[in-house]
XYZ file of N, CA and C in Angstrom:
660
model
N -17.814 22.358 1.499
C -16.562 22.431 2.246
C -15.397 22.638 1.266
N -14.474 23.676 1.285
C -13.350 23.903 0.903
C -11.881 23.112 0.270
N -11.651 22.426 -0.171
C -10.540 21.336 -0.178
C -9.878 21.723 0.505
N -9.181 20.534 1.123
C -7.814 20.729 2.054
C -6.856 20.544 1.263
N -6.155 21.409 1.722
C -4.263 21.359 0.895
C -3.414 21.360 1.558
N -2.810 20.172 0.761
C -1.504 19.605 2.135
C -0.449 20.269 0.816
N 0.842 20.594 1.416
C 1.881 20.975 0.872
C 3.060 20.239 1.256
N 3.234 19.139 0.255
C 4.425 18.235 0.518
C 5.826 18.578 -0.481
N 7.272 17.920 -0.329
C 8.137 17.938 -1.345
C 7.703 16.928 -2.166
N 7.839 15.279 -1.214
C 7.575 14.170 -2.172
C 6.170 13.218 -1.800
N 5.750 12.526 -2.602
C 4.615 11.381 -2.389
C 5.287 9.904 -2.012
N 4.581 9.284 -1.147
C 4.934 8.203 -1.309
C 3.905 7.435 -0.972
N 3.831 6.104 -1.890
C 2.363 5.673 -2.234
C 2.742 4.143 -1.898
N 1.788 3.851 -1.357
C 1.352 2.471 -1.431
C 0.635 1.786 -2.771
N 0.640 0.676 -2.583
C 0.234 -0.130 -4.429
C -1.378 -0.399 -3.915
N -1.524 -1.878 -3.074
C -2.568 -2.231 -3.172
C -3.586 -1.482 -2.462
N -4.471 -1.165 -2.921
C -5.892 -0.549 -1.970
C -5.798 1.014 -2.525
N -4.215 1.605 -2.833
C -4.072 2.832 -2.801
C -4.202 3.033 -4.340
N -3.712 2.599 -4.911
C -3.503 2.478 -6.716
C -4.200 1.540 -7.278
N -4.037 0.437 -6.973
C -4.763 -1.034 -7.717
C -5.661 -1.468 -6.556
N -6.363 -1.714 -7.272
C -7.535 -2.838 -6.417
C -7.310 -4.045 -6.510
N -6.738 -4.856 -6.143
C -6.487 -6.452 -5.919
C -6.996 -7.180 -5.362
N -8.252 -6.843 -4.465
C -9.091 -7.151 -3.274
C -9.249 -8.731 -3.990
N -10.076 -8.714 -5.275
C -10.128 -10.304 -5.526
C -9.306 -10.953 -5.437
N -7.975 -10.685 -5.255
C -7.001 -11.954 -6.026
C -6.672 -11.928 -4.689
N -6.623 -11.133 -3.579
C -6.164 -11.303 -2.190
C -7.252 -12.035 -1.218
N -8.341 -11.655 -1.641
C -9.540 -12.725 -1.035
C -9.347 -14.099 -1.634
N -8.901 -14.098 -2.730
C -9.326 -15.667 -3.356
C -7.976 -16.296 -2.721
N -6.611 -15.872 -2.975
C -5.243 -16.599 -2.245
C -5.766 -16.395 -0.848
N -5.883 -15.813 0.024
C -6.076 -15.611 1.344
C -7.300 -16.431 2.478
N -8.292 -16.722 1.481
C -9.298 -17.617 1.583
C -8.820 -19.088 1.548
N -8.370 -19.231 1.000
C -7.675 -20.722 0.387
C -6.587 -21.062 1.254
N -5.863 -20.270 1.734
C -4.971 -19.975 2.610
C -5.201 -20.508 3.901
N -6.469 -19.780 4.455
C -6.759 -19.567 5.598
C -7.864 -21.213 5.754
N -8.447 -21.595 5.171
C -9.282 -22.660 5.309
C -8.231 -23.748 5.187
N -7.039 -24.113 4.530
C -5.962 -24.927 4.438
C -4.888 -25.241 5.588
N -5.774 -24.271 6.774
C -4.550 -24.176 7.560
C -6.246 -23.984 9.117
N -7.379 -24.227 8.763
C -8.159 -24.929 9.821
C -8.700 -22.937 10.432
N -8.623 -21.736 10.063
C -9.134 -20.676 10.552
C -10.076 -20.019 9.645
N -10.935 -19.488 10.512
C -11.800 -18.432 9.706
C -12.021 -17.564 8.547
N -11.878 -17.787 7.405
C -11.258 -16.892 6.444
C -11.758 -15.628 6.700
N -13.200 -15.128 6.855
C -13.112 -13.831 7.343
C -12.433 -13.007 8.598
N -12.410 -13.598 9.327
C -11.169 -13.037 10.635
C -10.188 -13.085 10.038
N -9.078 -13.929 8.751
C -8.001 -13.676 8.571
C -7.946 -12.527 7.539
N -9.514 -12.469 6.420
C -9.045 -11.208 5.695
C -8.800 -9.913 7.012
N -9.452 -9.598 8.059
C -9.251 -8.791 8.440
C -7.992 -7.855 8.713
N -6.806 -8.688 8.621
C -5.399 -8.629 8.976
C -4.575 -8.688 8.061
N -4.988 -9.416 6.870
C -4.119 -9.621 5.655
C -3.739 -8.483 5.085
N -4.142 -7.227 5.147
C -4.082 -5.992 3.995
C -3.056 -5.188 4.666
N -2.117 -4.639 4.033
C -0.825 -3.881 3.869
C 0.171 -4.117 4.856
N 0.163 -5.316 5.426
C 1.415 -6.005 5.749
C 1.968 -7.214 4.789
N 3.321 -7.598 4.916
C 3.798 -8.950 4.070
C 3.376 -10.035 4.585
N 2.940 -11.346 3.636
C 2.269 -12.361 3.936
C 3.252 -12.908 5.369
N 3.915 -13.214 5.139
C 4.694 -13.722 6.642
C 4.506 -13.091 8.191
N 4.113 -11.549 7.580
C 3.849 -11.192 8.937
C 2.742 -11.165 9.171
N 1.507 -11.463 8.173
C -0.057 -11.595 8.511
C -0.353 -12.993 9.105
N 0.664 -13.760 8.507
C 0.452 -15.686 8.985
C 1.117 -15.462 10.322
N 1.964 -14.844 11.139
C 2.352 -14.716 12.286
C 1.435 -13.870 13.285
N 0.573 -13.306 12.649
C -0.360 -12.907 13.723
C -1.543 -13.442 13.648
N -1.717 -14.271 12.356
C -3.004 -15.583 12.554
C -2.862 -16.635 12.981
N -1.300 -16.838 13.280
C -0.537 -18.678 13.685
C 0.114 -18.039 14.610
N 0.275 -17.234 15.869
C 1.047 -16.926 16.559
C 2.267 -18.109 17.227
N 1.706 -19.057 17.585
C 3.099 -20.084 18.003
C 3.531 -20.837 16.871
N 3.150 -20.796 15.161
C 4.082 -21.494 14.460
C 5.252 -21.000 14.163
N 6.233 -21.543 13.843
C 7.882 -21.175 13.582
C 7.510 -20.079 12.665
N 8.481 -18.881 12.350
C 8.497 -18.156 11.753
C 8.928 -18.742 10.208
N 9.865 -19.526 10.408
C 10.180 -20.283 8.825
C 9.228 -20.551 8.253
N 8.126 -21.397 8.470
C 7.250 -21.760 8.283
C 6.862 -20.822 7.473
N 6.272 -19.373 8.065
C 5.681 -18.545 7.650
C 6.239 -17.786 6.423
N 7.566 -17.711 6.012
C 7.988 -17.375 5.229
C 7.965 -18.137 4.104
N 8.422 -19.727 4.283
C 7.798 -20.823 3.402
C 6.669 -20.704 2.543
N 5.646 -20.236 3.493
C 4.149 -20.656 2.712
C 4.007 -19.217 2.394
N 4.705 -17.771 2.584
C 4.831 -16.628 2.253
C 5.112 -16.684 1.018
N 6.513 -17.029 0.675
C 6.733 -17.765 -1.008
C 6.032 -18.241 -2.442
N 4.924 -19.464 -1.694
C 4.370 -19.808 -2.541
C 3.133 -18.902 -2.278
N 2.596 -18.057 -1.403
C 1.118 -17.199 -1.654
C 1.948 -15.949 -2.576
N 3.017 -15.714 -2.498
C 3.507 -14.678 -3.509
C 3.425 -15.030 -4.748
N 3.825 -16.659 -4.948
C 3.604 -16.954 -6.157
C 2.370 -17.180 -7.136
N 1.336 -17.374 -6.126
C -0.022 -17.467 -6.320
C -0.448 -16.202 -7.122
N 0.181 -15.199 -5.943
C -0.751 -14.004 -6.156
C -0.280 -13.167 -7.417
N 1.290 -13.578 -7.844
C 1.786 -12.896 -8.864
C 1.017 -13.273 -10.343
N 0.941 -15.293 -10.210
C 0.322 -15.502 -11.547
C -1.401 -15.013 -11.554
N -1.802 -14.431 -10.578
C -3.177 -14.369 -10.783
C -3.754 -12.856 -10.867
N -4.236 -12.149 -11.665
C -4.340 -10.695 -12.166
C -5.354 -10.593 -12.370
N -6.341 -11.790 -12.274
C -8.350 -11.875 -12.858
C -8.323 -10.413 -11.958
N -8.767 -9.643 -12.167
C -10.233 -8.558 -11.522
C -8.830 -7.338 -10.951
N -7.402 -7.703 -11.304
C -7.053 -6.284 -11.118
C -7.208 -4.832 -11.843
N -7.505 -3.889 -11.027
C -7.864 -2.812 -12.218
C -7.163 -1.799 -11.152
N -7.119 -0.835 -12.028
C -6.637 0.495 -11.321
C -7.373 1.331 -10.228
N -7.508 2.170 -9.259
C -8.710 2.515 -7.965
C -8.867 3.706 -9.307
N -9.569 4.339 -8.584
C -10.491 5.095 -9.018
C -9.621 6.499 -9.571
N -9.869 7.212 -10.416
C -8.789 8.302 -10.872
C -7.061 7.698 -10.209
N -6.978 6.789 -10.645
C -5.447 6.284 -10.480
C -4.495 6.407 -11.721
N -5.104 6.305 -12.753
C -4.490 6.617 -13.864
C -3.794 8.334 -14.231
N -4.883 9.035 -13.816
C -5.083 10.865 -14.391
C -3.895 11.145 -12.688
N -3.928 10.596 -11.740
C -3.006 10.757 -10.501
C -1.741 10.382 -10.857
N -0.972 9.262 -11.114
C 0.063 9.205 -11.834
C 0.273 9.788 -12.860
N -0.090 10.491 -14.245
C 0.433 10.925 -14.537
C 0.534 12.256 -14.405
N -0.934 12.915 -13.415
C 0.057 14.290 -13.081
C 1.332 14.052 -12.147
N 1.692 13.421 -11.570
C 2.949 13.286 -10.829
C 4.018 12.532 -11.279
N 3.871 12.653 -12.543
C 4.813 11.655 -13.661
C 6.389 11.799 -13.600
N 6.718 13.924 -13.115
C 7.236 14.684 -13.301
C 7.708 15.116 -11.893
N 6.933 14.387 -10.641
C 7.387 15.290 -9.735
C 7.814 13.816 -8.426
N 8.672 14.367 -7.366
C 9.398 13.493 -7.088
C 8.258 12.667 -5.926
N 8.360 10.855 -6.450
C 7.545 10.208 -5.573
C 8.074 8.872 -5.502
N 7.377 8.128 -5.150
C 7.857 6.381 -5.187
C 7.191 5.685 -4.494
N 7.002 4.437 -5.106
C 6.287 3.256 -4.864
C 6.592 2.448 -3.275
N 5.963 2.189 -2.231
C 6.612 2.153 -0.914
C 5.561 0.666 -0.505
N 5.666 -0.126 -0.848
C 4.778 -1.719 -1.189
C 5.188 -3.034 0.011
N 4.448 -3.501 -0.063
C 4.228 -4.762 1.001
C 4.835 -6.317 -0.413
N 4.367 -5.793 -1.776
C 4.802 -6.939 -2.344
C 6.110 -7.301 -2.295
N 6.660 -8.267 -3.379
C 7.627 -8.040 -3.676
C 7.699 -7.781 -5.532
N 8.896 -7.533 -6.067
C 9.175 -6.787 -7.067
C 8.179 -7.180 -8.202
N 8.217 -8.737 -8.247
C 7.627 -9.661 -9.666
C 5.909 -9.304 -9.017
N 5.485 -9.587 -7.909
C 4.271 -9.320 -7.385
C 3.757 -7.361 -7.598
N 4.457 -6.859 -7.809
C 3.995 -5.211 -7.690
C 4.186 -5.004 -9.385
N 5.421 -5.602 -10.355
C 5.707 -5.138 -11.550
C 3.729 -6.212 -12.337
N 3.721 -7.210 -11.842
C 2.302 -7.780 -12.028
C 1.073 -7.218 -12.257
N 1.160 -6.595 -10.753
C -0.025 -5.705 -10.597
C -0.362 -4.326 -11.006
N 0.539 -3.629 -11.065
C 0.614 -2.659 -11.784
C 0.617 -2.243 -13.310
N 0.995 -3.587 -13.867
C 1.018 -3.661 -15.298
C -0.338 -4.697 -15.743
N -1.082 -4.865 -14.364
C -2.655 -5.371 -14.922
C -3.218 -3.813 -14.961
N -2.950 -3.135 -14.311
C -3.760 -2.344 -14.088
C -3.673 -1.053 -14.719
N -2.647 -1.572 -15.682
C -1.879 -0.367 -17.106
C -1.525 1.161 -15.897
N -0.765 0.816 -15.007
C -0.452 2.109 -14.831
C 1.358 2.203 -14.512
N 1.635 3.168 -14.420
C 3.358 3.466 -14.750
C 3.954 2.805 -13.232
N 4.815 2.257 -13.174
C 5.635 1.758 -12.415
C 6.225 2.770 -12.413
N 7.083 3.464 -10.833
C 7.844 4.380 -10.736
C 9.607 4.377 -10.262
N 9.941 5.018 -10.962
C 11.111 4.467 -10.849
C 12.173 4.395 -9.562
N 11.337 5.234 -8.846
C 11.795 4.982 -7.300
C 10.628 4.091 -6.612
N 11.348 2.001 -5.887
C 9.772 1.953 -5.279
C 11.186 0.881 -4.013
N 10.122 0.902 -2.410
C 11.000 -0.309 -2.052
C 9.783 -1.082 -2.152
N 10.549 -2.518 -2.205
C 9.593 -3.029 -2.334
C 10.087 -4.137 -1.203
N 9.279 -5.393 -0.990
C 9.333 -6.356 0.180
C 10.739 -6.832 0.146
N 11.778 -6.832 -0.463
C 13.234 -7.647 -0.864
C 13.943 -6.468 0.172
N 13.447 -5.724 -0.091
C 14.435 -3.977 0.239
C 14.482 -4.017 1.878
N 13.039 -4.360 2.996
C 12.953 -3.967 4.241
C 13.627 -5.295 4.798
N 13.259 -4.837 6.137
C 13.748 -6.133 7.329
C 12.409 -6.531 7.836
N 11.307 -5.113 7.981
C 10.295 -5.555 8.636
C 9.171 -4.749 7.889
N 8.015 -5.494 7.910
C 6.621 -5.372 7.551
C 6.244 -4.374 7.900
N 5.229 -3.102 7.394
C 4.009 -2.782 7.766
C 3.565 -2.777 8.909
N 3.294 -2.420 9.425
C 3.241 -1.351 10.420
C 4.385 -0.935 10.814
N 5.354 -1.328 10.447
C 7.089 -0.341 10.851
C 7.360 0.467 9.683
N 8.068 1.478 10.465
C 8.259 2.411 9.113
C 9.281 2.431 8.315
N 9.723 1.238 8.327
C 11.011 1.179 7.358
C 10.765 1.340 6.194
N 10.013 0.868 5.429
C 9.891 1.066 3.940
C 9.514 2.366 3.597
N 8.652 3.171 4.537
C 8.746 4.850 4.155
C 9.929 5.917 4.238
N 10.268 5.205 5.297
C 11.826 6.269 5.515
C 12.730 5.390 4.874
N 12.711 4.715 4.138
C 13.757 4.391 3.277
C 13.115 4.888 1.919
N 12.027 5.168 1.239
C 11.446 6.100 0.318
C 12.031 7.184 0.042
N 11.766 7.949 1.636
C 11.899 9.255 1.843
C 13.746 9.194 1.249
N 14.298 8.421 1.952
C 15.902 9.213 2.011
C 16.562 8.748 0.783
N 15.769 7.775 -0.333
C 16.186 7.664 -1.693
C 15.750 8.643 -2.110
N 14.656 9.392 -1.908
C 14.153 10.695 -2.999
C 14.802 11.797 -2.406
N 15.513 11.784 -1.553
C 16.248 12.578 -0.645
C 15.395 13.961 -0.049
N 14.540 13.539 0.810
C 13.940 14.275 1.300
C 13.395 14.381 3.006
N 13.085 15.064 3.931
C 13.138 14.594 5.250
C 11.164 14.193 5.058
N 11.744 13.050 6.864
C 10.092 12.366 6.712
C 9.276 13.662 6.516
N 9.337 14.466 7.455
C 8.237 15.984 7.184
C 7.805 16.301 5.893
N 8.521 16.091 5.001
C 8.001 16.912 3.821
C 7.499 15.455 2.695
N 7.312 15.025 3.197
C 6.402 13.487 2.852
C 5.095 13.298 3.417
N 4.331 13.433 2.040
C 2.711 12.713 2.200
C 2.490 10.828 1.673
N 1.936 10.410 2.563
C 2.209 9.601 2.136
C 0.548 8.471 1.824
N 0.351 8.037 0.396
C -0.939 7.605 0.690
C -1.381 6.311 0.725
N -2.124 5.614 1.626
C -2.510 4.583 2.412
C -4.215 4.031 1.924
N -4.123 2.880 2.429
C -5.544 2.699 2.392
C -5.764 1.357 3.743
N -4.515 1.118 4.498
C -4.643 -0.087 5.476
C -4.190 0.330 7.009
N -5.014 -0.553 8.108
C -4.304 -0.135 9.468
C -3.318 -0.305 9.442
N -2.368 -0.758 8.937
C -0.784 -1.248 8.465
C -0.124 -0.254 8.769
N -0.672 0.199 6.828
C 0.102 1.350 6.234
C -0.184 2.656 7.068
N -1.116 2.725 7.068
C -1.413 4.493 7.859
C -0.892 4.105 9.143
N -0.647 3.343 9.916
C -0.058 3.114 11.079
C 2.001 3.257 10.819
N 2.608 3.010 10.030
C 3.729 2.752 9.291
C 3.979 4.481 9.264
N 2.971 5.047 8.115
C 3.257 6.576 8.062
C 2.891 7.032 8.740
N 2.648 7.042 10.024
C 2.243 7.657 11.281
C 3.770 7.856 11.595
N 4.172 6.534 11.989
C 5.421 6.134 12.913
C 6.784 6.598 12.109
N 6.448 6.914 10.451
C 7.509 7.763 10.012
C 7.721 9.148 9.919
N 6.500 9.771 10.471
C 6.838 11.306 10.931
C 6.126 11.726 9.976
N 5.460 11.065 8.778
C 4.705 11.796 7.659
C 3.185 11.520 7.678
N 2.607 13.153 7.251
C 1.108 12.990 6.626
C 0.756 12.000 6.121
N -0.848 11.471 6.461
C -1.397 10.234 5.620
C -2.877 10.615 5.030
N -2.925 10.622 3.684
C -3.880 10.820 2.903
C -4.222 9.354 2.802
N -5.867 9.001 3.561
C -6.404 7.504 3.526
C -7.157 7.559 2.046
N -6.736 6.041 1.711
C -7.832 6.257 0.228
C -9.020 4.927 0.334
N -9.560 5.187 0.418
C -10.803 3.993 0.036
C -11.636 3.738 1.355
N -12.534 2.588 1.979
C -13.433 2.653 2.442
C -12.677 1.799 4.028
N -11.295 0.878 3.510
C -10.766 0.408 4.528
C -10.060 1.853 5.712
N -9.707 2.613 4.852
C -9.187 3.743 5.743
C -9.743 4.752 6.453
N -11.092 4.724 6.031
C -12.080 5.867 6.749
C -12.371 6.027 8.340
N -11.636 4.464 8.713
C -12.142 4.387 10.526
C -10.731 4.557 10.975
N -9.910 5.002 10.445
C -8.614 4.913 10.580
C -7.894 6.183 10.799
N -8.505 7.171 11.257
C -8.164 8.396 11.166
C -7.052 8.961 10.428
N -6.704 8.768 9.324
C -5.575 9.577 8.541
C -5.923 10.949 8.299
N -4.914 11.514 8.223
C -5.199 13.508 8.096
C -5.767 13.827 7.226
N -5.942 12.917 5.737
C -7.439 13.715 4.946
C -8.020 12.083 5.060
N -9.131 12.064 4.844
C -9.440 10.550 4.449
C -10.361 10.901 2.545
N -10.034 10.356 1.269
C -11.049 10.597 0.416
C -11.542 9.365 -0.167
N -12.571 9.165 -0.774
C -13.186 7.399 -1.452
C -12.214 7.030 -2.393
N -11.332 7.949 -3.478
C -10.406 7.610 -4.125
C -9.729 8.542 -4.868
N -9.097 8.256 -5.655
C -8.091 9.344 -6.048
C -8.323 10.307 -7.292
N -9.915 9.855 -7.463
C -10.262 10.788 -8.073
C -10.306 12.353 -7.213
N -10.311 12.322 -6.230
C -10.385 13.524 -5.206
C -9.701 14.421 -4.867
N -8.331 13.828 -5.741
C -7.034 14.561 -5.586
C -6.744 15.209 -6.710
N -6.582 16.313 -6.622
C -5.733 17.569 -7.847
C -4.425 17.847 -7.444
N -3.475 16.994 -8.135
C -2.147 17.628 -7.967
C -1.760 19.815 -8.596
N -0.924 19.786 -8.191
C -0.280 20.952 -8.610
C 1.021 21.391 -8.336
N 1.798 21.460 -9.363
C 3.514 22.026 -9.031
C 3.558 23.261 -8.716
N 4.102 23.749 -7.653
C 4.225 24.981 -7.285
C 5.696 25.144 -7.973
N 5.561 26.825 -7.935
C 6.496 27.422 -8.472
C 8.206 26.737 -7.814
N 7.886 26.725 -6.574
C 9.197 26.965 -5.529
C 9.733 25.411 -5.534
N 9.337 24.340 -6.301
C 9.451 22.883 -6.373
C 8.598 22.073 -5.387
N 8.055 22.782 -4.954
C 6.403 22.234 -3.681
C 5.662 21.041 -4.573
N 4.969 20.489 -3.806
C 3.788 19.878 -4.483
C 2.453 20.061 -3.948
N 1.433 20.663 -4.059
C 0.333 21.011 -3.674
C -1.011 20.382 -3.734
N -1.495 19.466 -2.928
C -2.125 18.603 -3.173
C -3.488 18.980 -2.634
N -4.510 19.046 -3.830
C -5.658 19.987 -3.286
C -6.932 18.638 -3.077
N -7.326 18.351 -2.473
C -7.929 17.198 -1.864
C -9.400 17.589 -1.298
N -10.400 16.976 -1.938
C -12.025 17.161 -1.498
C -11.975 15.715 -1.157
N -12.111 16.475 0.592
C -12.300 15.201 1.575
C -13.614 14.410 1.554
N -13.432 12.996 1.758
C -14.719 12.667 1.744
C -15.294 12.100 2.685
């Protein structure tokens, strides 16, 4: 089969699942989490991935106070920032950033700043200098605020934004912001995004002449 080529202006990327693998350090806080508070830890990983902790404890605690949730949001941020055991980069995540070292993109994250500058620097790869991160929105994952606020710092319309995912969250988020979703990894495959590949080894950037970005993609 042929690669598919999407033709975007800018990228906008998600951190965990999409770039770094954090799965351990989010199972081990999230586990601990979830048994401390009397629920299933596997029913709660199900929900935990690419929304902010406050809004994953509000759809596992539906009648506790929202304060609450932000409270114990705090200290699982703090958890998760000092703990980096088993982060590594996904798969061709390294050779992907730096072909796009040069071309216009940004970091579009569920963490917050000290939690993403963490993870990214376990996982030795470039922090970009456009990212929002959890301080920046009003609302979580699955809303599209943090993409269209991406988009209109790199100054570009949602249309000409790809944007890449690996959670029902996130690909739900860049749905609702008007942009393409390239799924990456094994959480996104039931998730219908417009290419789905195992990781980012799959992706060949390319600068087009006209300031395009050409993203040649063997779907998987």
């Amino acid at each position: 089969m042929p690669p598919t080529v999407l033709t975007a202006r800018a990228l906008l990327l998600d951190m965990d699942g999409t770039l770094v693998n954090s799965d351990a350090v989010v199972e081990r806080c999230w586990r601990r989490w979830a048994v401390e508070h009397g629920l299933d830890p596997e029913a709660a990983l199900k929900v935990v991935h690419g929304r902010q902790g406050y809004a994953t404890m509000a759809v596992l605690l539906p009648d506790r106070p929202m304060e609450e949730n932000h409270a114990d949001n705090r200290v699982m941020l703090a958890e998760e920032t000092a703990d980096v055991e088993g982060v590594v980069p996904i798969g061709g995540a390294p050779a992907f950033m730096a072909a796009i070292a040069e071309l216009p993109h940004a970091l579009v994250t569920s963490a917050d700043t000290a939690l993403a500058t963490a993870r990214m620097g376990a996982a030795a790869l470039p922090m970009p200098a456009v990212r929002v991160t959890a301080e920046q929105v009003g609302a979580s994952k699955p809303d599209p605020e943090g993409f269209l606020k991406g988009a209109a710092e790199l100054g570009f319309d949602a249309a000409d934004c790809v944007v890449f995912e690996d959670s029902e969250a996130g690909i739900a988020a860049g749905r609702a912001a008007g942009m393409r979703v390239v799924g990456v990894g094994p959480r996104a495959a039931a998730l219908a995004p417009d290419v789905h590949v195992e990781d980012l080894t799959r992706v060949h950037v390319e600068a087009a002449a006209d300031g395009s970005i050409r993203l040649h993609i063997d779907a998987a």
